[in-house]
PDB file of C-alpha atoms in Angstrom:
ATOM      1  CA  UNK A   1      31.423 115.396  86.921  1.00 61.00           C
ATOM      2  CA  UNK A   2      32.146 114.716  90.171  1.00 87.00           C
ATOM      3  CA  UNK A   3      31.506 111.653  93.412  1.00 93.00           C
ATOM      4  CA  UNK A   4      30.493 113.413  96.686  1.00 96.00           C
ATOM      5  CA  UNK A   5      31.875 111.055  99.486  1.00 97.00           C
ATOM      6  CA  UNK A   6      30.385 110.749 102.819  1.00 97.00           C
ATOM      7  CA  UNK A   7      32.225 109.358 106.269  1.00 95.00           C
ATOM      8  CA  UNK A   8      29.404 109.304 108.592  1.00 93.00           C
ATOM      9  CA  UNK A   9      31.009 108.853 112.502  1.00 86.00           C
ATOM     10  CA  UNK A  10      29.387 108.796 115.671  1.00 82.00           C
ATOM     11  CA  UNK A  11      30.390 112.326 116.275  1.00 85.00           C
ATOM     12  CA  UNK A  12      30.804 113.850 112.809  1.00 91.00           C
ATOM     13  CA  UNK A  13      29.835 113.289 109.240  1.00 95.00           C
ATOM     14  CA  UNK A  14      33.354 114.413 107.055  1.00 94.00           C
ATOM     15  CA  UNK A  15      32.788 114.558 103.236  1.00 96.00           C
ATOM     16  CA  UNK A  16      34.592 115.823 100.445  1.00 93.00           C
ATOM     17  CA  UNK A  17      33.980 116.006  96.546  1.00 92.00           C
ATOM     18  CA  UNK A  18      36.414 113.396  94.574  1.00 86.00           C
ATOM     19  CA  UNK A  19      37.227 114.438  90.849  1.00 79.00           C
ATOM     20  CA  UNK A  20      39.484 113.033  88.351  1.00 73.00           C
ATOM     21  CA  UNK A  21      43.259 114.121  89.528  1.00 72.00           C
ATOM     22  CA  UNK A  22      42.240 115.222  93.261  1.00 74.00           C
ATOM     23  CA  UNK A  23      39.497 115.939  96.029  1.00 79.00           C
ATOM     24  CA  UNK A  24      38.182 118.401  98.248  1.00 86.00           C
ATOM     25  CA  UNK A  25      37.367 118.759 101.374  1.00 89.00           C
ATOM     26  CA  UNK A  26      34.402 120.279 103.356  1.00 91.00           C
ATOM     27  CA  UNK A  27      33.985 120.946 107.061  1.00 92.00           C
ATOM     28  CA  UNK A  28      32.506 118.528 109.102  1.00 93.00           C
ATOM     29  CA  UNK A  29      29.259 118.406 109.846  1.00 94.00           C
ATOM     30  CA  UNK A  30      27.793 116.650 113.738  1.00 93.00           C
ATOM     31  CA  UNK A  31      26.462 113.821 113.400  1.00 93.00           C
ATOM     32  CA  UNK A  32      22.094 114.040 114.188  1.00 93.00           C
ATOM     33  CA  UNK A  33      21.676 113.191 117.517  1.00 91.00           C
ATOM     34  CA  UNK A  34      19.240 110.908 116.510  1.00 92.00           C
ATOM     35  CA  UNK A  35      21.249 109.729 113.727  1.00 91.00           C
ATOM     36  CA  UNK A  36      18.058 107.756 111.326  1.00 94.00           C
ATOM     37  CA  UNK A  37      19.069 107.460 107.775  1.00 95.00           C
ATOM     38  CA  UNK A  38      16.673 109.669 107.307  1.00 96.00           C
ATOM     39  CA  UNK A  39      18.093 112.253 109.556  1.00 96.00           C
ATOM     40  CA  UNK A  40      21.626 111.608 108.365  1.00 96.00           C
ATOM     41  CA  UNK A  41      20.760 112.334 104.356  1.00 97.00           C
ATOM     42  CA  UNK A  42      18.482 115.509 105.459  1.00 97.00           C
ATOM     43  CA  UNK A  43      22.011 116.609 106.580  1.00 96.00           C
ATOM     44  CA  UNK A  44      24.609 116.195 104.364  1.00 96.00           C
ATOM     45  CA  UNK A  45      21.629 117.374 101.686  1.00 96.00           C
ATOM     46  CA  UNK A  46      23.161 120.706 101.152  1.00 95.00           C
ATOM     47  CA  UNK A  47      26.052 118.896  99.856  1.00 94.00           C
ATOM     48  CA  UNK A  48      24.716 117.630  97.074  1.00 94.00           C
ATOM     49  CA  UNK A  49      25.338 120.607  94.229  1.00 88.00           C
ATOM     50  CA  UNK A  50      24.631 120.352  90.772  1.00 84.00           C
ATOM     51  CA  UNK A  51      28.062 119.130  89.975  1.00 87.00           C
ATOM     52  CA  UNK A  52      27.107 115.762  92.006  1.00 92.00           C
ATOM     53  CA  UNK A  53      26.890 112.888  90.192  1.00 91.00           C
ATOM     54  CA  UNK A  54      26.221 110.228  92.351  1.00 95.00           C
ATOM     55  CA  UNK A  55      27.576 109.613  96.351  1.00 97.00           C
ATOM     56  CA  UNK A  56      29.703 107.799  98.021  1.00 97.00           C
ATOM     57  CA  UNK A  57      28.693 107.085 101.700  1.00 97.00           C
ATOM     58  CA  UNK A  58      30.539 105.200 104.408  1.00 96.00           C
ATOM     59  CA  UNK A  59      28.562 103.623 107.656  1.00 94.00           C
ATOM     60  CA  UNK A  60      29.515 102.036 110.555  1.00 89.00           C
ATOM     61  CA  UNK A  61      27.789  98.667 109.571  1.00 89.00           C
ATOM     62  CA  UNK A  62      28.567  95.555 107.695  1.00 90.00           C
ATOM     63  CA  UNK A  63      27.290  96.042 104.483  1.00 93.00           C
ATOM     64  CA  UNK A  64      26.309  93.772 101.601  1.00 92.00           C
ATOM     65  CA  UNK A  65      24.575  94.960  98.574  1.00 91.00           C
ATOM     66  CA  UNK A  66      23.600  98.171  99.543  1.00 93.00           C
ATOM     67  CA  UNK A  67      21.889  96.647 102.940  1.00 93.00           C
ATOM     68  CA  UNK A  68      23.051  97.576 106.169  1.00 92.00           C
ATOM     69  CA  UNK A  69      23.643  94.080 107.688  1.00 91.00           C
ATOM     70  CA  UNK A  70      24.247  95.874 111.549  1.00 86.00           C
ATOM     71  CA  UNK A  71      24.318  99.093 113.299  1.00 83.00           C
ATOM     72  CA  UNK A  72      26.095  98.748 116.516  1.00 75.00           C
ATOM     73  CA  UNK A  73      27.128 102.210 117.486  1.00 76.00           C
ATOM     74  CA  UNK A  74      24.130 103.901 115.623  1.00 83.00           C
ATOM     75  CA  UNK A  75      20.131 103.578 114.968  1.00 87.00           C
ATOM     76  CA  UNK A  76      19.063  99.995 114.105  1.00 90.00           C
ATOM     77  CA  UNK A  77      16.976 101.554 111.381  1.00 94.00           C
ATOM     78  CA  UNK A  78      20.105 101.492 109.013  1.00 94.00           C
ATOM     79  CA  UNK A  79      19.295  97.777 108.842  1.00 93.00           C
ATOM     80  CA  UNK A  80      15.681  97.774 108.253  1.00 92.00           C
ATOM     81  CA  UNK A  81      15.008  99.981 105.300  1.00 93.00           C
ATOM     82  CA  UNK A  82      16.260 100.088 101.715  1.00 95.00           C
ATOM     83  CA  UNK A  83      18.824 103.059 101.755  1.00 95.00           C
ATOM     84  CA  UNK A  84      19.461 103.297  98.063  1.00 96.00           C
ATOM     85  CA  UNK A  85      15.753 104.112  98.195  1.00 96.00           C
ATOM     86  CA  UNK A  86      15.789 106.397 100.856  1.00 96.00           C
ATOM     87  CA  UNK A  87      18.675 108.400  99.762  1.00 97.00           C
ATOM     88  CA  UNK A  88      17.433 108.754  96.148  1.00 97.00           C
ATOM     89  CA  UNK A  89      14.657 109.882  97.568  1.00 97.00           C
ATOM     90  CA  UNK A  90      16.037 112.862 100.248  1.00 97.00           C
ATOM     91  CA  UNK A  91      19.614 113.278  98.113  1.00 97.00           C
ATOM     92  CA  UNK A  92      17.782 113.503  94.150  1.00 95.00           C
ATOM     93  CA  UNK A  93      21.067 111.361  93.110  1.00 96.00           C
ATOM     94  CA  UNK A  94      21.972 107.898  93.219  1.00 95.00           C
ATOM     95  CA  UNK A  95      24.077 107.182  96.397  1.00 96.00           C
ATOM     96  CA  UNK A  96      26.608 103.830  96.927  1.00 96.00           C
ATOM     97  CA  UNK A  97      26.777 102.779 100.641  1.00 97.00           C
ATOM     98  CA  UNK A  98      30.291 100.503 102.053  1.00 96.00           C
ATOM     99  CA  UNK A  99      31.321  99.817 105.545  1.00 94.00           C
ATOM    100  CA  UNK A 100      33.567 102.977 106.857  1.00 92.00           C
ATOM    101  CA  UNK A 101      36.835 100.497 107.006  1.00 92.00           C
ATOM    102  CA  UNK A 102      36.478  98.876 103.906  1.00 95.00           C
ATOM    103  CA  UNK A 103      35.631 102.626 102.141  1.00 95.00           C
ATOM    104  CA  UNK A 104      39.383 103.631 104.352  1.00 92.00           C
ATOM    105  CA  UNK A 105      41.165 100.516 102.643  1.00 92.00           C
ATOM    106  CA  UNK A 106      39.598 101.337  99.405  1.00 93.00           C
ATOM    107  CA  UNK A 107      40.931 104.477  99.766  1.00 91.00           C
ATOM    108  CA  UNK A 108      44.616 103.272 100.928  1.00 88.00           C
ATOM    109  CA  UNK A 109      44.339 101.187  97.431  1.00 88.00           C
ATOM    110  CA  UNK A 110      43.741 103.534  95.207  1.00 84.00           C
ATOM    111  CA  UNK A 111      46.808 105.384  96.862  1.00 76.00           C
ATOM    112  CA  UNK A 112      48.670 102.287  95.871  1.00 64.00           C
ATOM    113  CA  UNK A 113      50.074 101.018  99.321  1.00 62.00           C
ATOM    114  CA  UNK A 114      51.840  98.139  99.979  1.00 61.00           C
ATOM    115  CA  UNK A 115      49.323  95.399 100.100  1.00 62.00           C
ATOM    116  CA  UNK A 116      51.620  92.490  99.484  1.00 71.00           C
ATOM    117  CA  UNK A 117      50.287  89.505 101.823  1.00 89.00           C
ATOM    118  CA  UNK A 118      47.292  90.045 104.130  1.00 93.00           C
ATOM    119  CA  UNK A 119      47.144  93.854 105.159  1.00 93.00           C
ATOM    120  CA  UNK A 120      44.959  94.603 107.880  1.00 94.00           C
ATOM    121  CA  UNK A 121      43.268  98.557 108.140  1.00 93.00           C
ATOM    122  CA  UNK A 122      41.854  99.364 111.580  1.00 94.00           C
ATOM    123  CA  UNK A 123      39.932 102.691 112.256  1.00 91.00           C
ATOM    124  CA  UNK A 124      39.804 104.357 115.712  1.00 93.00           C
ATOM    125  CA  UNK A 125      37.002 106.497 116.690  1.00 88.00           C
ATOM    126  CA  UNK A 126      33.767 105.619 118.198  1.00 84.00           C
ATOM    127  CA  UNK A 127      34.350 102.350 117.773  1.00 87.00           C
ATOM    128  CA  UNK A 128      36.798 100.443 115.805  1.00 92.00           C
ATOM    129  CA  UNK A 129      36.543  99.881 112.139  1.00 89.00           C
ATOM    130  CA  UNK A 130      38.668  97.053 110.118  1.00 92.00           C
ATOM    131  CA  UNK A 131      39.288  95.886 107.040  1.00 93.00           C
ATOM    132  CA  UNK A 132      41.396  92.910 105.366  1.00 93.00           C
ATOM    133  CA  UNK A 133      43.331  93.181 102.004  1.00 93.00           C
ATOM    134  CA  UNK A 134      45.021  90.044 100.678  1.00 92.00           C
ATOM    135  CA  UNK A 135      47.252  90.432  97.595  1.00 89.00           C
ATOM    136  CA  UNK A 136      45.466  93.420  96.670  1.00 85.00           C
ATOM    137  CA  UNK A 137      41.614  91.965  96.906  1.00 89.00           C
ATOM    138  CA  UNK A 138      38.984  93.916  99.734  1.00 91.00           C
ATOM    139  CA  UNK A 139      37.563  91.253 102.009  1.00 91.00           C
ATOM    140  CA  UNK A 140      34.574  92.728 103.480  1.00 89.00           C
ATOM    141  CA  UNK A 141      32.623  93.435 106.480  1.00 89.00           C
ATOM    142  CA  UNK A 142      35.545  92.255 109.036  1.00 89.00           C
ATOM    143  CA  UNK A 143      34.011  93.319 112.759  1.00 82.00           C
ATOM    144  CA  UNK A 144      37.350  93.236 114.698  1.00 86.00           C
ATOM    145  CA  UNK A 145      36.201  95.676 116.974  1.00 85.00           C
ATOM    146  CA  UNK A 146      33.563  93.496 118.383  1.00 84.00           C
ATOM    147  CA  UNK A 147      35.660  90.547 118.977  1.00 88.00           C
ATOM    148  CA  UNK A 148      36.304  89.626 122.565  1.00 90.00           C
ATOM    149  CA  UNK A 149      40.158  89.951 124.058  1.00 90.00           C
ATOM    150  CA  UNK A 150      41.731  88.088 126.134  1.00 89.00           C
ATOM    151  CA  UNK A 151      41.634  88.291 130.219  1.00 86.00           C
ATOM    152  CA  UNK A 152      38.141  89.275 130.327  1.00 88.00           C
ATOM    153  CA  UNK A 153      37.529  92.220 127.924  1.00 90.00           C
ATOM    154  CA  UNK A 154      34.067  91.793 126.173  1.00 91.00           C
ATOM    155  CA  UNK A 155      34.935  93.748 123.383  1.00 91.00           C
ATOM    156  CA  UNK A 156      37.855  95.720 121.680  1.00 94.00           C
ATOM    157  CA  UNK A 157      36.280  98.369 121.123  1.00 92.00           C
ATOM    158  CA  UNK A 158      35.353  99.180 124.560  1.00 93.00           C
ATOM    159  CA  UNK A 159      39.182  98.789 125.749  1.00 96.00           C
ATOM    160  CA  UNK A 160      41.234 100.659 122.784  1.00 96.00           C
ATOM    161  CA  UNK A 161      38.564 103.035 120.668  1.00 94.00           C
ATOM    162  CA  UNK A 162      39.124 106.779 120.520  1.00 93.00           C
ATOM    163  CA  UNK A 163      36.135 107.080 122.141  1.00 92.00           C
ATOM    164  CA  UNK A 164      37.813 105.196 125.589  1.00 95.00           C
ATOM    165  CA  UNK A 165      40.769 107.036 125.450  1.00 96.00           C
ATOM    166  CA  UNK A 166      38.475 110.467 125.714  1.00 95.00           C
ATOM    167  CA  UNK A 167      36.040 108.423 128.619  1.00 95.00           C
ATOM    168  CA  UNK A 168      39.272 107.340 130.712  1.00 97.00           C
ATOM    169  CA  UNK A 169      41.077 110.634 130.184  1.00 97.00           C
ATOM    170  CA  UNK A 170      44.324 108.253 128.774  1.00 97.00           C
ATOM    171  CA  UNK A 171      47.738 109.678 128.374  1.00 97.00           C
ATOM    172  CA  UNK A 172      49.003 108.763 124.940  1.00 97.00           C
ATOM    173  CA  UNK A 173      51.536 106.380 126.629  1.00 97.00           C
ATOM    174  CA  UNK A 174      48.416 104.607 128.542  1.00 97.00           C
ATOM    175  CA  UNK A 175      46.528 104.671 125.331  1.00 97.00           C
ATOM    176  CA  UNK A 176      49.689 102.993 123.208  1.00 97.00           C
ATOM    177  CA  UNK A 177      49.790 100.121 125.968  1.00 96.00           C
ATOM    178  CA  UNK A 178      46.229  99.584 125.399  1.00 96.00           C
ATOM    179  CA  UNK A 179      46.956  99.926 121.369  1.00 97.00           C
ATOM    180  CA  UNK A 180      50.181  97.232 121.712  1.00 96.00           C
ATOM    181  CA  UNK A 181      48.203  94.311 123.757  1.00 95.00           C
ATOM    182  CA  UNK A 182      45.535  94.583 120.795  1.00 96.00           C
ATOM    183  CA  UNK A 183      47.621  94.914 118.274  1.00 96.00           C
ATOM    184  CA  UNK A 184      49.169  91.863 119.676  1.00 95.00           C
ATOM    185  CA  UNK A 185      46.419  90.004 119.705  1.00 94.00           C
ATOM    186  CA  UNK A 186      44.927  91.096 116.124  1.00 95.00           C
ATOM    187  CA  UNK A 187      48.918  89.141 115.071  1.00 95.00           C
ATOM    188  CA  UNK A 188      48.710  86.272 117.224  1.00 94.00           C
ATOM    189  CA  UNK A 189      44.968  86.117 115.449  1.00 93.00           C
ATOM    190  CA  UNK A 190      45.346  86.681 112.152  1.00 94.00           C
ATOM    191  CA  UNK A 191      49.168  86.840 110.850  1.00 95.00           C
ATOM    192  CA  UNK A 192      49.403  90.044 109.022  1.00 95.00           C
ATOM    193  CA  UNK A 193      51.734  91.034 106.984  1.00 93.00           C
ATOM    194  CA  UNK A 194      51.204  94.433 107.554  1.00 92.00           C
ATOM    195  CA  UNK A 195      49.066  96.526 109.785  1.00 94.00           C
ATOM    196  CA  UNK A 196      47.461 100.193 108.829  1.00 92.00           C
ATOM    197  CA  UNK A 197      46.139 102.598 111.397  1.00 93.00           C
ATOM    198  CA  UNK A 198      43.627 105.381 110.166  1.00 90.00           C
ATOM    199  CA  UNK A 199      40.267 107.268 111.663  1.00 87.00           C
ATOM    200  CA  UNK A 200      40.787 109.959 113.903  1.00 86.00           C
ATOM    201  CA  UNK A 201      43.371 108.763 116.633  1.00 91.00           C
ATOM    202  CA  UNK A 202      45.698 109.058 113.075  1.00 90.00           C
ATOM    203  CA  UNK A 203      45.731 112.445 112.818  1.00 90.00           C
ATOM    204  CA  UNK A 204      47.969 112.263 116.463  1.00 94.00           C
ATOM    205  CA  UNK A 205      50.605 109.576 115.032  1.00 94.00           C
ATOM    206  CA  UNK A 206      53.312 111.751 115.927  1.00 95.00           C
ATOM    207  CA  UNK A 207      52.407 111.546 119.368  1.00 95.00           C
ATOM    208  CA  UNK A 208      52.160 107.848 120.094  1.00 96.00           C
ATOM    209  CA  UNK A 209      52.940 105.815 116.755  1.00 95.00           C
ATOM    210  CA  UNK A 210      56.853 105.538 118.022  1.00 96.00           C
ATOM    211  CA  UNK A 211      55.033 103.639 120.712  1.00 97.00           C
ATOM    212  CA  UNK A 212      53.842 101.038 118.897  1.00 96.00           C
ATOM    213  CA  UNK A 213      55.703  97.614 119.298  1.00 92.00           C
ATOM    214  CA  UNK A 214      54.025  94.763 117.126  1.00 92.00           C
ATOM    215  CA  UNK A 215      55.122  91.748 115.598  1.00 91.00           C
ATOM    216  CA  UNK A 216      54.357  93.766 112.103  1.00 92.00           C
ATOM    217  CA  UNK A 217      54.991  96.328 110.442  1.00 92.00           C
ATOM    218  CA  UNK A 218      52.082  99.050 111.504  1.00 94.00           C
ATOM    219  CA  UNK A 219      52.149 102.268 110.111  1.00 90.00           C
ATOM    220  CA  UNK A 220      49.756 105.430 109.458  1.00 91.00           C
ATOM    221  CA  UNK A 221      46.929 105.379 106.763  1.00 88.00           C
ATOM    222  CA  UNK A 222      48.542 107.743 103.989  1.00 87.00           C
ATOM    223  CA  UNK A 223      44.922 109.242 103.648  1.00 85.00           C
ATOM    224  CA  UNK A 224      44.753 109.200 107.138  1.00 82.00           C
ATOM    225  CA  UNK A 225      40.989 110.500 108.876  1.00 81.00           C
ATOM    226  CA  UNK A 226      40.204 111.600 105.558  1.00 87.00           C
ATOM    227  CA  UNK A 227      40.304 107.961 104.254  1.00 89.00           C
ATOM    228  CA  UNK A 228      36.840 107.163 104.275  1.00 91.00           C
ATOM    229  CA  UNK A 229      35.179 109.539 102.328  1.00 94.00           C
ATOM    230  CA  UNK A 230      37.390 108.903  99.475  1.00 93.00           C
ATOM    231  CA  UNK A 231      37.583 105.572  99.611  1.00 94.00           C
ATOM    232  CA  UNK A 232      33.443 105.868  99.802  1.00 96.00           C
ATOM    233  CA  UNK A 233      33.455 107.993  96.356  1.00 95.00           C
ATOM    234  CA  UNK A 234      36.332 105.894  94.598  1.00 93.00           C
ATOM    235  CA  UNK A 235      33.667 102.701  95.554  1.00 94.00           C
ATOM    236  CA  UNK A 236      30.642 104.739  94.375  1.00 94.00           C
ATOM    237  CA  UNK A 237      32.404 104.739  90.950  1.00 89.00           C
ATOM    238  CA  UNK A 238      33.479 101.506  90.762  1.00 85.00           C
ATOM    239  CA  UNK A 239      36.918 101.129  92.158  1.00 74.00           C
ATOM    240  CA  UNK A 240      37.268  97.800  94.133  1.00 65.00           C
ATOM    241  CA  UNK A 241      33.353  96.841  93.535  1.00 66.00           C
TER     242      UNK A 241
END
């Protein structure tokens, strides 16, 4: 038996089936351009073979008992209908939803990392995800990318997201300035003991992570962009929850 787990971005949904010793992974899929729940479980549908137990899915939202508790970056229906319900409904299997960061440190968990102290996971894509772990225990729902910076910048996200870098056409050198006076500030903030970098600006480490000059240590997710959807299936069966 087997967890299907679902990462679903702003650009593209990435999923993979998670089985006892391993996981697999499938292409991505674009993310609806209307992107309803509705829409969004009509499309990773054909996913869900007979092997499928139950799912897995990451969001972009906070998330607290299955409820959708924002939606930023994505349709404000998320937060106004019950999407066990609705998924059940579309999917024909029971489905487990977690905020995309949390699912990523979840996923960096189960991997065993070093999560002595406060560890801090921060996802870069359309927006920023984060996540907190302190002495091995998830704290939830931690919206780091909307927080305000210093000198004027409304929000983080819309100064050091994947999704800027693209928009501004940044060099990776620009892009790890931008990356150092946030990561800066995330220290001066919150005092981490250690500081992991996953979603999709990950998968270029080699390019800029050399770059990076914090106060902590800061280092690649080991799952890197395919963090969340195994995270998402680990959580759908119980691990961390």
């Amino acid at each position: 038996m087997s967890v299907l787990g679902i990462d679903f971005g702003g650009t593209f949904i990435k999923s993979g089936t998670v089985y006892t010793g391993g996981s697999s992974q499938n292409d991505p899929i674009p993310t609806p351009e209307v992107s309803t729940p509705e829409n969004v479980f009509y499309a990773i549908k054909p996913l869900v073979h007979s092997g499928i137990t139950k799912v897995g899915m990451a969001i972009p939202c906070a998330v607290k008992n299955n409820r959708a508790l924002t939606s930023t970056n994505i349709s404000n229906i998320w937060q106004t209908i019950d999407l066990q319900k609705s998924a059940r409904d579309i999917l024909g299997v029971d489905c487990t939803f977690i905020n995309d960061a949390d699912a990523a440190a979840v996923a960096e968990m189960s991997e065993n990392i070093e999560t002595y102290g406060l560890a801090i996971l921060l996802t870069f894509g359309t927006g920023i995800g984060a996540a907190m772990i302190y002495n091995g225990t998830l704290i939830p729902n931690m919206e780091f990318g909307r927080m305000a910076m210093p000198n004027g910048i409304d929000t983080a996200e819309n100064f050091v997201s994947a999704k800027m870098k693209t928009y501004l056409g940044l060099n990776w050198d620009e892009y790890a300035y931008r990356m150092n006076l946030y990561l800066d500030y995330v220290c001066d903030m919150f005092q981490p003991d250690n500081i992991i970098i996953g979603g999709g600006v990950s998968d270029d480490w080699e390019q800029w992570g050399d770059k990076i000059k914090a106060p902590c240590r800061v280092h690649k997710a080991r799952l890197g962009n395919n963090a969340g959807f195994i995270g998402a299936a680990h959580y759908a069966n119980g691990f961390a929850n």
